[in-house]
Amino acid sequence: MQELFIKKPFTFDSTFLPNREKFKQNKVSTMRFEDYHITFEIKKNLSKLGFVKPTDIQFKSIPPILKGEDVLAIAQTGTGKTAAFAIPIIDKLHQQKNLRRNDGIKCLVLVPTRELAQQIGDVFEKLSRHTRVKTFTLFGGVEQNTQIARLEESLDILIATPGRMFDLISQGYIKLDRINTLVLDEADHMLDLGFIKDILDIKRKLPKKHQTLFFSATINEKIKKLAYSLVENAIRIQISPKDPVARNVNHSVAFIKMDDKRFFLERLITENPESKILVFVRTKVRAERVFKAMERVNITSVTIHSDKDQKDRFSVMSQFRSGEVKVLVATDVSARGIDIPNVEYVVNYDLPEQSENYVHRVGRTGRGKEKGFAVTFCSDEEKPILKEIETFMGKEITVMDIEKNDYHDTLDFTEDADGNWKALINDNEAFLKKQKKPFKGKRRK
Ligand code: ADP
Ligand code: MG
């Protein structure tokens, strides 16, 4: 059977041509972590993680952060921003001669979601092993007593989501008066409407002299101004400003009627049985609906959104991470920062409401050196949003040309034709015949 969602080879467009940025990257690639003047234990931890050379953003961020500068760093999705701030922060603390255990928290890393807190906490934990630096990760949705017990022990770096942190500050379990470094990961989001009040509140509570680090893949002019207004003389580091998504992501858009999307998703999953696929939808209700639609055609998936119990959220993330479940249906709660290996496809089942979330969603694939495919299902109603995204990205997204026959074949292809799915599942023969039916359509490159 000819595949509709066939993985085409990567085309090399002008962004691949050598340019100054590329040249600078080449220079970077000659540098190795072992050449850095950083703590030996950190080097060993880096080597255990398989990190040999710094990425571009790491190369450029580590020296100014070590020097104590304020930094605003913008670099593509999946290019190692976490280690770019974690390495110098841990190093500085470890080197601090008078690092006293009962001194309180010295560095606060704020992130927007619990899963991201856990993931970044894990990076800090791994990179600080066998150093004198102690880290802890705090988030809501779980019982707070064990967290309080941990906070009362010695602690240098706290990675947290704002909600639970404020709870524990108001209960007197967290003191901010020793913090000399504040990191906002997904900084543009943290400085946006939902979070800005909390951030300003935190800033006011910190010692007057402290270092502030902003990291993200996207930022707009307004938020940039706001970020600069919060610090004195920030160093701005921007890698590949025109291309917020890593180059190894291949983008395409398929024009599909809203009601037909599930059939195309079914087809994409069926044609790629070995692939990890992350499906983004607009709302929690839609996430559960897509889950049910897949269940009806015997496709196992899991969902994640803010209505779910935190235990479930962590559990589905780990099932998806391990590959035990290959399809995760998510709202934008998982769009930012999440680093799961080998996600081969990101499907925008619905278009994101904010253009920058396109970048963050598709940035869940093509991480590090991996390659990834971003497929967007766009209905007629969503075409204006697609235009906005293309403007934001500064380029058009390749259109998958689905011929009429092929489109209809996809609707036939389903196990769920006309909603008469039970009959179809019972009728194995008919199902097998359908699978053998060839597709006539081809895709435009
Ligand atoms: P970002 O925050 O820029 O989206 P992450 O910090 O989540 O990216 O890192 C993306 C992936 O790259 C992670 O899986 C991480 O382990 C890996 N990585 C980071 N730095 C390096 C490095 N220097 N060498 C190899 N892999 C790296
Ligand atoms: Mg990140």
PDB file of C-alpha atoms and ligand atoms in Angstrom, residues 33 46 49-55 57-58 75-83 119 123 185-186 337-339 363-364 367-369, ligand 1:
ATOM      1  CA  PHE A  33      33.635  20.293  27.597  1.00  0.00           C
ATOM      2  CA  LEU A  46      28.530  15.670  31.260  1.00  0.00           C
ATOM      3  CA  LEU A  49      25.292  12.025  29.713  1.00  0.00           C
ATOM      4  CA  GLY A  50      27.187  11.720  26.445  1.00  0.00           C
ATOM      5  CA  PHE A  51      27.686  15.493  26.145  1.00  0.00           C
ATOM      6  CA  VAL A  52      31.092  15.990  24.544  1.00  0.00           C
ATOM      7  CA  LYS A  53      30.870  19.369  22.841  1.00  0.00           C
ATOM      8  CA  PRO A  54      28.767  22.319  23.880  1.00  0.00           C
ATOM      9  CA  THR A  55      25.934  23.316  21.597  1.00  0.00           C
ATOM     10  CA  ILE A  57      23.808  28.254  22.939  1.00  0.00           C
ATOM     11  CA  GLN A  58      25.868  26.524  25.619  1.00  0.00           C
ATOM     12  CA  ALA A  75      17.827  29.695  20.818  1.00  0.00           C
ATOM     13  CA  GLN A  76      15.883  27.143  18.817  1.00  0.00           C
ATOM     14  CA  THR A  77      13.894  24.336  20.341  1.00  0.00           C
ATOM     15  CA  GLY A  78      15.903  21.297  21.355  1.00  0.00           C
ATOM     16  CA  THR A  79      19.337  22.927  21.308  1.00  0.00           C
ATOM     17  CA  GLY A  80      20.311  22.345  24.932  1.00  0.00           C
ATOM     18  CA  LYS A  81      19.199  25.497  26.716  1.00  0.00           C
ATOM     19  CA  THR A  82      18.774  23.670  30.025  1.00  0.00           C
ATOM     20  CA  ALA A  83      22.426  22.694  30.327  1.00  0.00           C
ATOM     21  CA  GLN A 119      12.516  17.293  33.670  1.00  0.00           C
ATOM     22  CA  VAL A 123      19.019  17.646  34.471  1.00  0.00           C
ATOM     23  CA  ASP A 185      12.964  29.106  31.500  1.00  0.00           C
ATOM     24  CA  GLU A 186      10.367  29.569  28.744  1.00  0.00           C
ATOM     25  CA  GLY A 337      10.081  22.575  26.899  1.00  0.00           C
ATOM     26  CA  ILE A 338       9.255  18.889  27.169  1.00  0.00           C
ATOM     27  CA  ASP A 339      12.190  16.779  26.026  1.00  0.00           C
ATOM     28  CA  GLY A 363       9.862  21.708  18.773  1.00  0.00           C
ATOM     29  CA  ARG A 364       9.015  18.519  20.685  1.00  0.00           C
ATOM     30  CA  ARG A 367      15.589  17.452  19.320  1.00  0.00           C
ATOM     31  CA  GLY A 368      19.341  17.489  19.529  1.00  0.00           C
ATOM     32  CA  LYS A 369      20.521  15.643  16.452  1.00  0.00           C
TER      33      LYS A 369
HETATM   34  P1  ADP B   1      15.949  23.213  24.773  1.00  0.00           P
HETATM   35  O1  ADP B   1      15.693  23.683  26.165  1.00  0.00           O
HETATM   36  O2  ADP B   1      16.867  24.115  24.012  1.00  0.00           O
HETATM   37  O3  ADP B   1      14.702  22.922  24.002  1.00  0.00           O
HETATM   38  P2  ADP B   1      17.020  20.867  26.103  1.00  0.00           P
HETATM   39  O4  ADP B   1      17.836  21.548  27.126  1.00  0.00           O
HETATM   40  O5  ADP B   1      15.740  20.243  26.554  1.00  0.00           O
HETATM   41  O6  ADP B   1      16.739  21.836  24.867  1.00  0.00           O
HETATM   42  O7  ADP B   1      17.955  19.789  25.393  1.00  0.00           O
HETATM   43  C1  ADP B   1      17.549  19.076  24.251  1.00  0.00           C
HETATM   44  C2  ADP B   1      18.245  17.740  24.177  1.00  0.00           C
HETATM   45  O8  ADP B   1      19.609  17.901  23.829  1.00  0.00           O
HETATM   46  C3  ADP B   1      18.218  16.983  25.495  1.00  0.00           C
HETATM   47  O9  ADP B   1      17.821  15.653  25.264  1.00  0.00           O
HETATM   48  C4  ADP B   1      19.637  17.070  25.992  1.00  0.00           C
HETATM   49  O10 ADP B   1      19.969  15.934  26.748  1.00  0.00           O
HETATM   50  C5  ADP B   1      20.450  17.169  24.711  1.00  0.00           C
HETATM   51  N1  ADP B   1      21.717  17.924  24.853  1.00  0.00           N
HETATM   52  C6  ADP B   1      21.859  19.118  25.456  1.00  0.00           C
HETATM   53  N2  ADP B   1      23.143  19.555  25.380  1.00  0.00           N
HETATM   54  C7  ADP B   1      23.832  18.606  24.712  1.00  0.00           C
HETATM   55  C8  ADP B   1      25.211  18.472  24.308  1.00  0.00           C
HETATM   56  N3  ADP B   1      26.112  19.405  24.562  1.00  0.00           N
HETATM   57  N4  ADP B   1      25.559  17.357  23.631  1.00  0.00           N
HETATM   58  C9  ADP B   1      24.635  16.409  23.348  1.00  0.00           C
HETATM   59  N5  ADP B   1      23.337  16.467  23.700  1.00  0.00           N
HETATM   60  C10 ADP B   1      22.921  17.563  24.367  1.00  0.00           C
END
